[in-house]
Amino acid sequence: MSANQPDTGFLLLNTGSDAFIVRAALIESARQSIDAQYYIWNDDNSGRYLAGRLVAAAERGVNVRLLLDDINVAGKESLFAVLNGHPNIQVRIFNPARSRSGVGRFLSLILDFDRINRRMHNKTFVADGYAGIAGGRNIGDEYFDEHPALNFRDRDVMALGPIVGDMTDNFSAYWNSQWSYPLEQIYQPQPPELAASARSRFINETAQAQAFKSIPPQGFDAAETFLEGRFADLTQAPAKLVYDEPPKDPNAPTDTPKLTAKALYDLVAQAETEILVESAYFVLADEQLEDLRDVVKPGLSILAITNSLASNDLVTNHSAYARWREEMLESGIELYELRPDAKGCKAWVSNEAACDNGAVSLHSKAVVFDQSTLFVGSLNVNLRSIYLNGETVLIIQSPEMAKTVAADIRHSMTPENSWQVTLDKGGDLLWRSSDQQVDHEPDVGFWRRAKSRFLSWLPLEKYL
């Protein structure tokens, strides 16, 4: 965890389009190094495009290090092997399963359960040690407003200044961990001539403007001009970066909150009037609710928005939330669940066709305290993030940025964008929006509701 740093410049990346273009521009303009750390890097249009631009950067002498969590690497190794074959690119995999595919991989996940559950959920991107991005987004079409049917409402922050050095420290801690393995140790490299041919194809495919909804800048000069315009909009603010160190022993007990969670607890204890929570997965169980009762001041309001069953990409994760939903309401938390047909989609996702014909899901992780402090990063307010995952968060002391995010969160809580969940006089759940009031999970079929209800009976919330 860094101490409070001298003021750094920050820029909110509130749409996937913006997040995609800024990452692409940083790759194009990099002169010396790129360090990228992600939980997911998809082998789709945007994932392959950014991979191709990393190869192009390496061709001009930039040293590229790519660190990926293993849980989502299976089946995509060939993409990363193409990159790893370049002399200026190194790829490492964090905490890999011993078996790489099929039944063997499934069995290794079960038999090595404690270790495998310790995931690197951190998401950072640093170019030349001076500009960085931290937040909730992985790499893939659904994170960058490019998916035809399902796009995520997400949030990143670009930083320019001293705190970027702490992002590099975060990256280095995981890169140098004993649990990070060079890709070639766990995946058979391609023959050099095939890898070289694939890299050339990557460069050629991505050298021209792609058929993206938002076209990234092409070439060094265009990227520099683009970034100079963005740098002019930076907000200067004191801030600190907090990250969880990789586990020295992944089989050790996991009953102590990690550093990022402790930082969140401290901010909760200091809050005076209002806490606004935006979390894709939201789970507070007995221990957390008891801690909340101990520190909450009279008059403090806590409002939280998370996914509904209809908007959640994972029924399993929703079931963990559903298991504790009534207790969270009884503790005084005001709960909202995102509608997949939220009217705000067109403000959040720069892909109108996807908003008209598809759905929006929440992937953001941000908390605003007293309209003055912004807590944003990879940490979901749930038990997995609190106890198991490695996470990275920024704590930015900026009323300007805090109020901007607070307004965004409040907008997402309006009836055209979400259902408010309450308890009726008999203690039963009700969902209310601009055009509905129902006593069951709205806009989903019986079997999806039944699956969520069944899973909610199982005490698995720490692992979901």
CSV table of C-alpha atoms in Angstrom, one decimal:
chain,number,residue,atom,x,y,z
A,1,MET,CA,0.0,0.0,0.0
A,2,SER,CA,1.3,3.4,-0.9
A,3,ALA,CA,1.3,6.4,1.4
A,4,ASN,CA,-0.6,9.4,0.3
A,5,GLN,CA,1.2,10.5,-2.9
A,6,PRO,CA,1.8,14.1,-4.2
A,7,ASP,CA,-1.1,15.0,-6.5
A,8,THR,CA,-1.5,12.8,-9.5
A,9,GLY,CA,-3.6,13.6,-12.6
A,10,PHE,CA,-6.7,11.4,-13.0
A,11,LEU,CA,-9.2,10.9,-15.8
A,12,LEU,CA,-12.4,8.7,-15.4
A,13,LEU,CA,-12.9,6.2,-18.2
A,14,ASN,CA,-16.6,5.8,-17.9
A,15,THR,CA,-17.4,4.1,-21.2
A,16,GLY,CA,-15.9,1.0,-22.7
A,17,SER,CA,-15.2,2.9,-25.9
A,18,ASP,CA,-13.1,5.4,-24.0
A,19,ALA,CA,-11.3,2.7,-22.1
A,20,PHE,CA,-10.4,0.8,-25.3
A,21,ILE,CA,-9.1,3.9,-27.2
A,22,VAL,CA,-7.0,5.1,-24.3
A,23,ARG,CA,-5.4,1.7,-23.9
A,24,ALA,CA,-4.7,1.5,-27.6
A,25,ALA,CA,-3.2,5.0,-27.6
A,26,LEU,CA,-0.9,4.2,-24.8
A,27,ILE,CA,0.3,1.2,-26.6
A,28,GLU,CA,0.9,3.2,-29.8
A,29,SER,CA,2.8,5.9,-28.0
A,30,ALA,CA,4.9,3.7,-25.7
A,31,ARG,CA,8.7,4.2,-26.2
A,32,GLN,CA,10.2,1.8,-23.6
A,33,SER,CA,7.9,-0.5,-21.7
A,34,ILE,CA,4.4,-1.8,-21.2
A,35,ASP,CA,3.3,-3.8,-18.2
A,36,ALA,CA,-0.2,-5.3,-18.4
A,37,GLN,CA,-1.8,-7.3,-15.6
A,38,TYR,CA,-5.3,-8.8,-16.1
A,39,TYR,CA,-7.7,-11.4,-14.8
A,40,ILE,CA,-9.2,-12.0,-18.3
A,41,TRP,CA,-7.8,-11.3,-21.8
A,42,ASN,CA,-10.3,-12.6,-24.4
A,43,ASP,CA,-9.3,-14.0,-27.8
A,44,ASP,CA,-11.9,-11.8,-29.6
A,45,ASN,CA,-11.8,-8.7,-31.8
A,46,SER,CA,-10.6,-6.2,-29.2
A,47,GLY,CA,-8.4,-8.7,-27.4
A,48,ARG,CA,-6.7,-9.7,-30.6
A,49,TYR,CA,-6.4,-6.1,-31.7
A,50,LEU,CA,-4.6,-5.0,-28.5
A,51,ALA,CA,-2.5,-8.1,-28.6
A,52,GLY,CA,-1.5,-7.2,-32.2
A,53,ARG,CA,-0.6,-3.7,-31.2
A,54,LEU,CA,1.6,-5.1,-28.4
A,55,VAL,CA,3.5,-7.1,-31.0
A,56,ALA,CA,3.9,-3.9,-33.1
A,57,ALA,CA,5.2,-2.1,-30.0
A,58,ALA,CA,7.7,-4.9,-29.4
A,59,GLU,CA,8.8,-4.7,-33.0
A,60,ARG,CA,9.9,-1.1,-32.4
A,61,GLY,CA,11.8,-2.0,-29.3
A,62,VAL,CA,9.3,-1.7,-26.5
A,63,ASN,CA,9.7,-4.2,-23.7
A,64,VAL,CA,6.3,-5.8,-23.0
A,65,ARG,CA,5.4,-7.9,-20.0
A,66,LEU,CA,1.9,-9.5,-19.9
A,67,LEU,CA,0.7,-11.1,-16.6
A,68,LEU,CA,-2.5,-13.1,-16.7
A,69,ASP,CA,-4.4,-15.1,-14.1
A,70,ASP,CA,-4.7,-18.7,-15.1
A,71,ILE,CA,-8.4,-19.2,-14.3
A,72,ASN,CA,-9.4,-17.8,-17.7
A,73,VAL,CA,-6.4,-18.7,-19.8
A,74,ALA,CA,-7.4,-22.2,-20.7
A,75,GLY,CA,-8.1,-22.5,-24.5
A,76,LYS,CA,-6.4,-19.2,-25.2
A,77,GLU,CA,-2.8,-20.3,-24.7
A,78,SER,CA,-2.0,-20.2,-28.4
A,79,LEU,CA,-2.8,-16.5,-28.6
A,80,PHE,CA,-0.4,-15.7,-25.8
A,81,ALA,CA,2.2,-18.1,-27.1
A,82,VAL,CA,2.4,-16.1,-30.3
A,83,LEU,CA,3.2,-13.0,-28.2
A,84,ASN,CA,5.6,-14.8,-25.9
A,85,GLY,CA,7.7,-15.9,-28.8
A,86,HIS,CA,8.8,-12.4,-29.6
A,87,PRO,CA,12.2,-11.5,-28.0
A,88,ASN,CA,10.7,-8.3,-26.5
A,89,ILE,CA,7.6,-9.9,-25.0
A,90,GLN,CA,7.3,-12.0,-21.9
A,91,VAL,CA,4.1,-13.7,-20.8
A,92,ARG,CA,3.6,-15.1,-17.3
A,93,ILE,CA,0.6,-17.0,-15.8
A,94,PHE,CA,-0.4,-16.6,-12.2
A,95,ASN,CA,-1.2,-19.6,-10.1
A,96,PRO,CA,-1.7,-22.1,-12.9
A,97,ALA,CA,-3.6,-25.4,-12.6
A,98,ARG,CA,-1.3,-28.4,-13.0
A,99,SER,CA,-3.4,-29.9,-15.7
A,100,ARG,CA,-4.2,-27.7,-18.7
A,101,SER,CA,-7.3,-29.2,-20.2
A,102,GLY,CA,-10.1,-31.7,-20.0
A,103,VAL,CA,-11.0,-33.9,-17.0
A,104,GLY,CA,-7.5,-33.5,-15.7
A,105,ARG,CA,-7.9,-29.7,-15.4
A,106,PHE,CA,-11.3,-30.1,-13.7
A,107,LEU,CA,-9.8,-32.6,-11.2
A,108,SER,CA,-6.9,-30.3,-10.4
A,109,LEU,CA,-9.3,-27.5,-9.6
A,110,ILE,CA,-11.1,-29.8,-7.2
A,111,LEU,CA,-8.1,-31.6,-5.6
A,112,ASP,CA,-6.1,-28.3,-5.2
A,113,PHE,CA,-9.2,-26.3,-4.1
A,114,ASP,CA,-7.5,-24.0,-1.6
A,115,ARG,CA,-4.7,-22.9,-3.8
A,116,ILE,CA,-6.8,-22.6,-6.9
A,117,ASN,CA,-9.2,-20.3,-5.2
A,118,ARG,CA,-6.5,-17.6,-4.6
A,119,ARG,CA,-6.9,-15.6,-7.8
A,120,MET,CA,-5.1,-12.5,-9.2
A,121,HIS,CA,-8.2,-10.3,-9.9
A,122,ASN,CA,-6.0,-7.2,-10.1
A,123,LYS,CA,-6.2,-5.1,-13.3
A,124,THR,CA,-3.5,-2.6,-14.2
A,125,PHE,CA,-1.9,-1.2,-17.3
A,126,VAL,CA,1.2,0.9,-17.3
A,127,ALA,CA,3.0,2.5,-20.2
A,128,ASP,CA,6.6,3.8,-19.9
A,129,GLY,CA,6.2,4.0,-16.1
A,130,TYR,CA,4.4,7.3,-16.4
A,131,ALA,CA,0.8,6.6,-17.5
A,132,GLY,CA,-1.4,3.9,-16.0
A,133,ILE,CA,-4.9,2.6,-15.8
A,134,ALA,CA,-6.6,0.8,-12.9
A,135,GLY,CA,-10.2,-0.2,-12.5
A,136,GLY,CA,-12.7,-2.9,-13.1
A,137,ARG,CA,-12.2,-3.7,-16.8
A,138,ASN,CA,-10.7,-6.8,-18.3
A,139,ILE,CA,-9.8,-7.1,-21.9
A,140,GLY,CA,-12.6,-8.1,-24.3
A,141,ASP,CA,-15.4,-6.9,-26.5
A,142,GLU,CA,-18.0,-6.8,-23.7
A,143,TYR,CA,-15.8,-4.5,-21.6
A,144,PHE,CA,-15.2,-2.1,-24.6
A,145,ASP,CA,-18.8,-1.6,-25.9
A,146,GLU,CA,-18.0,-3.9,-28.8
A,147,HIS,CA,-20.2,-6.9,-28.0
A,148,PRO,CA,-23.4,-7.2,-30.1
A,149,ALA,CA,-25.6,-8.5,-27.3
A,150,LEU,CA,-24.2,-8.0,-23.8
A,151,ASN,CA,-22.0,-5.1,-22.7
A,152,PHE,CA,-20.7,-4.2,-19.2
A,153,ARG,CA,-21.3,-0.9,-17.4
A,154,ASP,CA,-17.8,-0.5,-16.0
A,155,ARG,CA,-15.3,2.1,-14.7
A,156,ASP,CA,-11.6,2.7,-15.0
A,157,VAL,CA,-9.3,5.6,-14.1
A,158,MET,CA,-6.3,6.7,-16.0
A,159,ALA,CA,-3.5,8.2,-13.9
A,160,LEU,CA,-0.5,10.4,-14.8
A,161,GLY,CA,2.0,11.1,-12.1
A,162,PRO,CA,3.7,9.6,-9.0
A,163,ILE,CA,1.0,7.0,-8.2
A,164,VAL,CA,1.8,5.2,-11.4
A,165,GLY,CA,5.0,4.0,-9.8
A,166,ASP,CA,2.9,2.2,-7.2
A,167,MET,CA,1.0,0.5,-10.1
A,168,THR,CA,4.4,-0.7,-11.2
A,169,ASP,CA,5.2,-2.0,-7.7
A,170,ASN,CA,1.8,-3.8,-7.7
A,171,PHE,CA,2.7,-5.4,-11.1
A,172,SER,CA,6.2,-6.4,-10.0
A,173,ALA,CA,4.9,-8.0,-6.8
A,174,TYR,CA,2.9,-10.5,-8.8
A,175,TRP,CA,5.4,-10.7,-11.7
A,176,ASN,CA,8.1,-11.8,-9.3
A,177,SER,CA,5.9,-14.1,-7.2
A,178,GLN,CA,6.8,-17.7,-7.0
A,179,TRP,CA,3.3,-18.5,-8.2
A,180,SER,CA,3.8,-16.7,-11.6
A,181,TYR,CA,5.2,-19.0,-14.2
A,182,PRO,CA,6.6,-18.2,-17.6
A,183,LEU,CA,4.1,-19.4,-20.3
A,184,GLU,CA,6.7,-21.7,-21.9
A,185,GLN,CA,6.8,-23.7,-18.7
A,186,ILE,CA,3.1,-24.7,-18.9
A,187,TYR,CA,2.4,-24.5,-22.6
A,188,GLN,CA,4.4,-26.0,-25.5
A,189,PRO,CA,5.7,-23.1,-27.5
A,190,GLN,CA,4.9,-23.0,-31.2
A,191,PRO,CA,7.7,-23.6,-33.7
A,192,PRO,CA,9.6,-20.3,-34.2
A,193,GLU,CA,8.7,-20.0,-37.8
A,194,LEU,CA,4.9,-20.4,-37.2
A,195,ALA,CA,5.0,-18.0,-34.3
A,196,ALA,CA,6.8,-15.4,-36.4
A,197,SER,CA,4.3,-15.8,-39.2
A,198,ALA,CA,1.4,-15.4,-36.7
A,199,ARG,CA,3.0,-12.2,-35.3
A,200,SER,CA,3.4,-10.7,-38.8
A,201,ARG,CA,-0.2,-11.5,-39.5
A,202,PHE,CA,-1.2,-9.8,-36.2
A,203,ILE,CA,0.7,-6.7,-37.1
A,204,ASN,CA,-0.8,-6.5,-40.6
A,205,GLU,CA,-4.3,-7.2,-39.4
A,206,THR,CA,-4.1,-4.4,-36.8
A,207,ALA,CA,-2.1,-1.8,-38.8
A,208,GLN,CA,-5.3,-0.5,-40.4
A,209,ALA,CA,-8.4,0.9,-38.8
A,210,GLN,CA,-10.7,-1.9,-37.7
A,211,ALA,CA,-14.4,-2.2,-37.9
A,212,PHE,CA,-14.8,-1.1,-34.3
A,213,LYS,CA,-17.6,1.2,-33.1
A,214,SER,CA,-14.8,3.5,-31.9
A,215,ILE,CA,-11.7,3.6,-34.1
A,216,PRO,CA,-8.4,3.8,-32.1
A,217,PRO,CA,-5.7,6.2,-33.1
A,218,GLN,CA,-3.2,4.6,-35.6
A,219,GLY,CA,0.5,5.3,-35.2
A,220,PHE,CA,2.7,7.2,-32.8
A,221,ASP,CA,1.8,10.8,-33.9
A,222,ALA,CA,-1.9,10.2,-33.8
A,223,ALA,CA,-1.7,8.5,-30.4
A,224,GLU,CA,0.4,11.3,-29.0
A,225,THR,CA,-2.0,14.0,-30.2
A,226,PHE,CA,-5.0,12.0,-28.9
A,227,LEU,CA,-3.4,11.6,-25.4
A,228,GLU,CA,-2.3,15.2,-25.2
A,229,GLY,CA,-6.0,16.1,-25.5
A,230,ARG,CA,-6.9,13.7,-22.7
A,231,PHE,CA,-4.1,14.8,-20.5
A,232,ALA,CA,-5.5,18.4,-20.7
A,233,ASP,CA,-8.7,17.1,-18.9
A,234,LEU,CA,-6.9,15.5,-15.9
A,235,THR,CA,-8.1,16.2,-12.4
A,236,GLN,CA,-5.2,16.8,-10.0
A,237,ALA,CA,-5.8,15.2,-6.6
A,238,PRO,CA,-4.1,13.5,-3.7
A,239,ALA,CA,-4.5,9.7,-3.8
A,240,LYS,CA,-3.1,6.4,-2.8
A,241,LEU,CA,-3.0,3.0,-4.4
A,242,VAL,CA,-3.7,-0.1,-2.3
A,243,TYR,CA,-3.0,-3.6,-3.5
A,244,ASP,CA,-3.0,-7.1,-2.0
A,245,GLU,CA,0.3,-8.9,-2.0
A,246,PRO,CA,0.3,-12.3,-3.8
A,247,PRO,CA,0.0,-15.1,-1.3
A,248,LYS,CA,3.3,-16.7,-0.1
A,249,ASP,CA,1.3,-19.8,0.8
A,250,PRO,CA,-1.9,-20.2,-1.2
A,251,ASN,CA,-3.0,-23.0,1.1
A,252,ALA,CA,-2.9,-20.9,4.2
A,253,PRO,CA,-6.2,-20.0,6.0
A,254,THR,CA,-8.2,-17.2,4.4
A,255,ASP,CA,-10.2,-15.9,7.3
A,256,THR,CA,-8.5,-12.4,7.5
A,257,PRO,CA,-9.6,-9.5,5.3
A,258,LYS,CA,-7.0,-8.4,2.8
A,259,LEU,CA,-5.4,-5.0,2.6
A,260,THR,CA,-7.8,-3.6,0.0
A,261,ALA,CA,-10.8,-4.7,2.1
A,262,LYS,CA,-9.2,-3.2,5.3
A,263,ALA,CA,-8.8,0.1,3.4
A,264,LEU,CA,-12.5,-0.1,2.5
A,265,TYR,CA,-13.5,-0.8,6.1
A,266,ASP,CA,-11.4,2.2,7.3
A,267,LEU,CA,-13.3,4.5,4.9
A,268,VAL,CA,-16.6,3.1,6.0
A,269,ALA,CA,-15.7,3.9,9.6
A,270,GLN,CA,-14.8,7.5,8.7
A,271,ALA,CA,-18.0,8.2,6.7
A,272,GLU,CA,-20.3,10.8,8.1
A,273,THR,CA,-23.4,11.2,5.9
A,274,GLU,CA,-23.5,8.9,2.8
A,275,ILE,CA,-21.9,5.8,1.3
A,276,LEU,CA,-22.8,5.0,-2.4
A,277,VAL,CA,-21.8,1.5,-3.5
A,278,GLU,CA,-21.6,0.3,-7.1
A,279,SER,CA,-20.5,-3.4,-7.2
A,280,ALA,CA,-21.1,-6.1,-9.8
A,281,TYR,CA,-21.2,-8.7,-7.1
A,282,PHE,CA,-22.4,-7.6,-3.6
A,283,VAL,CA,-22.3,-9.9,-0.6
A,284,LEU,CA,-22.1,-8.9,3.1
A,285,ALA,CA,-22.6,-11.8,5.5
A,286,ASP,CA,-23.0,-11.9,9.3
A,287,GLU,CA,-19.4,-10.8,10.2
A,288,GLN,CA,-19.4,-7.9,7.8
A,289,LEU,CA,-22.9,-6.7,8.8
A,290,GLU,CA,-21.9,-6.9,12.4
A,291,ASP,CA,-18.8,-4.8,11.7
A,292,LEU,CA,-21.1,-2.4,9.8
A,293,ARG,CA,-23.4,-2.0,12.8
A,294,ASP,CA,-20.4,-1.3,15.0
A,295,VAL,CA,-19.1,1.6,13.0
A,296,VAL,CA,-22.1,3.2,11.3
A,297,LYS,CA,-22.9,6.7,12.7
A,298,PRO,CA,-26.4,7.9,13.2
A,299,GLY,CA,-27.7,9.5,10.1
A,300,LEU,CA,-25.3,7.7,7.8
A,301,SER,CA,-27.1,6.3,4.7
A,302,ILE,CA,-25.8,3.4,2.7
A,303,LEU,CA,-27.1,2.8,-0.8
A,304,ALA,CA,-25.9,0.0,-3.1
A,305,ILE,CA,-26.5,-1.0,-6.6
A,306,THR,CA,-25.6,-4.4,-8.0
A,307,ASN,CA,-26.8,-6.7,-10.7
A,308,SER,CA,-30.3,-8.2,-10.8
A,309,LEU,CA,-30.7,-11.9,-11.6
A,310,ALA,CA,-31.8,-10.7,-15.1
A,311,SER,CA,-28.6,-8.6,-15.6
A,312,ASN,CA,-26.1,-10.8,-13.8
A,313,ASP,CA,-23.7,-12.7,-16.1
A,314,LEU,CA,-23.3,-15.4,-13.4
A,315,VAL,CA,-26.2,-17.0,-11.7
A,316,THR,CA,-23.8,-18.5,-9.1
A,317,ASN,CA,-22.6,-15.1,-8.0
A,318,HIS,CA,-26.2,-13.8,-7.8
A,319,SER,CA,-27.1,-16.7,-5.6
A,320,ALA,CA,-24.5,-15.6,-3.1
A,321,TYR,CA,-26.0,-12.2,-3.0
A,322,ALA,CA,-29.6,-13.5,-2.8
A,323,ARG,CA,-28.6,-15.6,0.3
A,324,TRP,CA,-27.8,-12.4,2.2
A,325,ARG,CA,-30.2,-9.9,0.6
A,326,GLU,CA,-32.8,-9.9,3.3
A,327,GLU,CA,-30.2,-9.5,6.0
A,328,MET,CA,-28.6,-6.6,4.2
A,329,LEU,CA,-31.9,-4.9,3.8
A,330,GLU,CA,-32.7,-5.4,7.5
A,331,SER,CA,-29.3,-3.8,8.4
A,332,GLY,CA,-30.5,-0.6,6.8
A,333,ILE,CA,-28.8,-0.8,3.4
A,334,GLU,CA,-30.9,0.6,0.5
A,335,LEU,CA,-30.6,-1.9,-2.3
A,336,TYR,CA,-31.0,-1.5,-6.1
A,337,GLU,CA,-30.7,-4.0,-8.8
A,338,LEU,CA,-29.8,-3.1,-12.4
A,339,ARG,CA,-32.3,-3.7,-15.1
A,340,PRO,CA,-30.9,-5.4,-18.3
A,341,ASP,CA,-33.0,-3.0,-20.3
A,342,ALA,CA,-31.9,0.1,-18.4
A,343,LYS,CA,-32.6,3.3,-20.3
A,344,GLY,CA,-29.2,4.6,-19.2
A,345,CYS,CA,-27.5,2.0,-21.4
A,346,LYS,CA,-27.0,4.5,-24.2
A,347,ALA,CA,-25.2,6.9,-21.8
A,348,TRP,CA,-23.0,4.1,-20.4
A,349,VAL,CA,-22.4,2.0,-23.6
A,350,SER,CA,-21.4,3.7,-26.9
A,351,ASN,CA,-23.1,1.0,-28.9
A,352,GLU,CA,-26.7,1.9,-29.5
A,353,ALA,CA,-27.6,-1.2,-31.4
A,354,ALA,CA,-26.4,-3.4,-28.5
A,355,CYS,CA,-28.5,-1.3,-26.1
A,356,ASP,CA,-31.6,-1.6,-28.4
A,357,ASN,CA,-31.2,-5.3,-29.1
A,358,GLY,CA,-29.2,-6.7,-26.2
A,359,ALA,CA,-28.7,-6.1,-22.5
A,360,VAL,CA,-26.4,-4.2,-20.1
A,361,SER,CA,-24.8,-5.8,-17.1
A,362,LEU,CA,-22.9,-4.1,-14.2
A,363,HIS,CA,-19.2,-4.9,-13.9
A,364,SER,CA,-18.0,-1.7,-12.1
A,365,LYS,CA,-16.6,-1.6,-8.6
A,366,ALA,CA,-16.7,1.9,-7.0
A,367,VAL,CA,-17.7,3.4,-3.7
A,368,VAL,CA,-18.2,7.1,-3.0
A,369,PHE,CA,-17.9,8.4,0.6
A,370,ASP,CA,-19.5,11.7,1.6
A,371,GLN,CA,-19.3,13.1,-1.9
A,372,SER,CA,-15.6,13.7,-1.4
A,373,THR,CA,-13.6,10.4,-1.6
A,374,LEU,CA,-13.6,7.9,-4.5
A,375,PHE,CA,-12.7,4.3,-3.9
A,376,VAL,CA,-12.4,2.5,-7.3
A,377,GLY,CA,-10.6,-0.5,-8.6
A,378,SER,CA,-11.0,-4.3,-9.1
A,379,LEU,CA,-12.5,-5.1,-5.6
A,380,ASN,CA,-16.1,-6.2,-5.6
A,381,VAL,CA,-17.8,-5.7,-2.2
A,382,ASN,CA,-18.2,-9.5,-1.7
A,383,LEU,CA,-16.5,-12.2,0.3
A,384,ARG,CA,-14.3,-13.5,-2.5
A,385,SER,CA,-12.7,-10.1,-2.9
A,386,ILE,CA,-12.5,-9.5,0.8
A,387,TYR,CA,-10.8,-12.8,1.7
A,388,LEU,CA,-9.4,-14.6,-1.4
A,389,ASN,CA,-8.6,-12.5,-4.4
A,390,GLY,CA,-5.7,-10.2,-5.0
A,391,GLU,CA,-7.2,-6.8,-5.7
A,392,THR,CA,-6.0,-3.3,-6.6
A,393,VAL,CA,-7.8,-0.1,-5.7
A,394,LEU,CA,-7.3,3.7,-6.0
A,395,ILE,CA,-8.4,6.0,-3.1
A,396,ILE,CA,-8.8,9.5,-4.6
A,397,GLN,CA,-9.5,12.5,-2.4
A,398,SER,CA,-11.3,14.5,-5.1
A,399,PRO,CA,-14.8,16.0,-4.4
A,400,GLU,CA,-15.0,16.7,-8.2
A,401,MET,CA,-14.5,13.1,-9.2
A,402,ALA,CA,-16.4,11.8,-6.2
A,403,LYS,CA,-19.5,13.9,-7.1
A,404,THR,CA,-19.2,12.8,-10.8
A,405,VAL,CA,-19.3,9.1,-9.9
A,406,ALA,CA,-21.9,9.7,-7.2
A,407,ALA,CA,-24.2,11.3,-9.8
A,408,ASP,CA,-23.6,8.3,-12.1
A,409,ILE,CA,-24.5,5.9,-9.4
A,410,ARG,CA,-27.6,7.7,-8.4
A,411,HIS,CA,-28.7,7.9,-12.1
A,412,SER,CA,-28.3,4.1,-12.3
A,413,MET,CA,-30.6,3.8,-9.3
A,414,THR,CA,-33.5,5.6,-10.9
A,415,PRO,CA,-36.6,3.6,-11.7
A,416,GLU,CA,-36.0,3.4,-15.4
A,417,ASN,CA,-32.6,1.9,-14.8
A,418,SER,CA,-33.0,-0.4,-11.8
A,419,TRP,CA,-35.4,-2.1,-9.4
A,420,GLN,CA,-35.4,-1.0,-5.8
A,421,VAL,CA,-35.6,-4.0,-3.6
A,422,THR,CA,-37.5,-3.6,-0.3
A,423,LEU,CA,-39.2,-5.7,2.4
A,424,ASP,CA,-43.0,-5.5,2.7
A,425,LYS,CA,-44.7,-5.4,6.1
A,426,GLY,CA,-44.6,-9.2,6.3
A,427,GLY,CA,-40.9,-9.3,5.6
A,428,ASP,CA,-41.2,-10.5,2.0
A,429,LEU,CA,-39.2,-9.1,-0.8
A,430,LEU,CA,-40.6,-6.6,-3.3
A,431,TRP,CA,-39.0,-5.3,-6.5
A,432,ARG,CA,-40.2,-1.8,-7.7
A,433,SER,CA,-39.3,0.2,-10.8
A,434,SER,CA,-41.0,2.7,-13.1
A,435,ASP,CA,-43.4,0.2,-14.5
A,436,GLN,CA,-43.3,-2.8,-12.2
A,437,GLN,CA,-44.0,-4.0,-8.7
A,438,VAL,CA,-43.5,-7.8,-8.2
A,439,ASP,CA,-42.8,-10.2,-5.4
A,440,HIS,CA,-40.2,-12.3,-7.3
A,441,GLU,CA,-37.0,-11.8,-9.3
A,442,PRO,CA,-38.2,-9.8,-12.3
A,443,ASP,CA,-37.7,-10.4,-16.0
A,444,VAL,CA,-36.3,-14.0,-15.7
A,445,GLY,CA,-37.9,-17.4,-16.2
A,446,PHE,CA,-38.8,-19.9,-13.6
A,447,TRP,CA,-35.8,-22.1,-14.1
A,448,ARG,CA,-33.3,-19.3,-13.7
A,449,ARG,CA,-35.0,-18.3,-10.5
A,450,ALA,CA,-35.1,-21.8,-9.3
A,451,LYS,CA,-31.4,-22.4,-10.0
A,452,SER,CA,-30.5,-19.2,-8.1
A,453,ARG,CA,-32.7,-20.1,-5.2
A,454,PHE,CA,-31.3,-23.6,-4.9
A,455,LEU,CA,-27.7,-22.3,-5.0
A,456,SER,CA,-28.5,-19.7,-2.4
A,457,TRP,CA,-29.2,-22.5,0.1
A,458,LEU,CA,-25.6,-23.6,-0.1
A,459,PRO,CA,-23.0,-21.9,2.1
A,460,LEU,CA,-20.6,-21.1,-0.9
A,461,GLU,CA,-20.7,-17.3,-0.9
A,462,LYS,CA,-17.0,-17.0,0.0
A,463,TYR,CA,-16.1,-18.8,-3.2
A,464,LEU,CA,-18.5,-17.1,-5.7
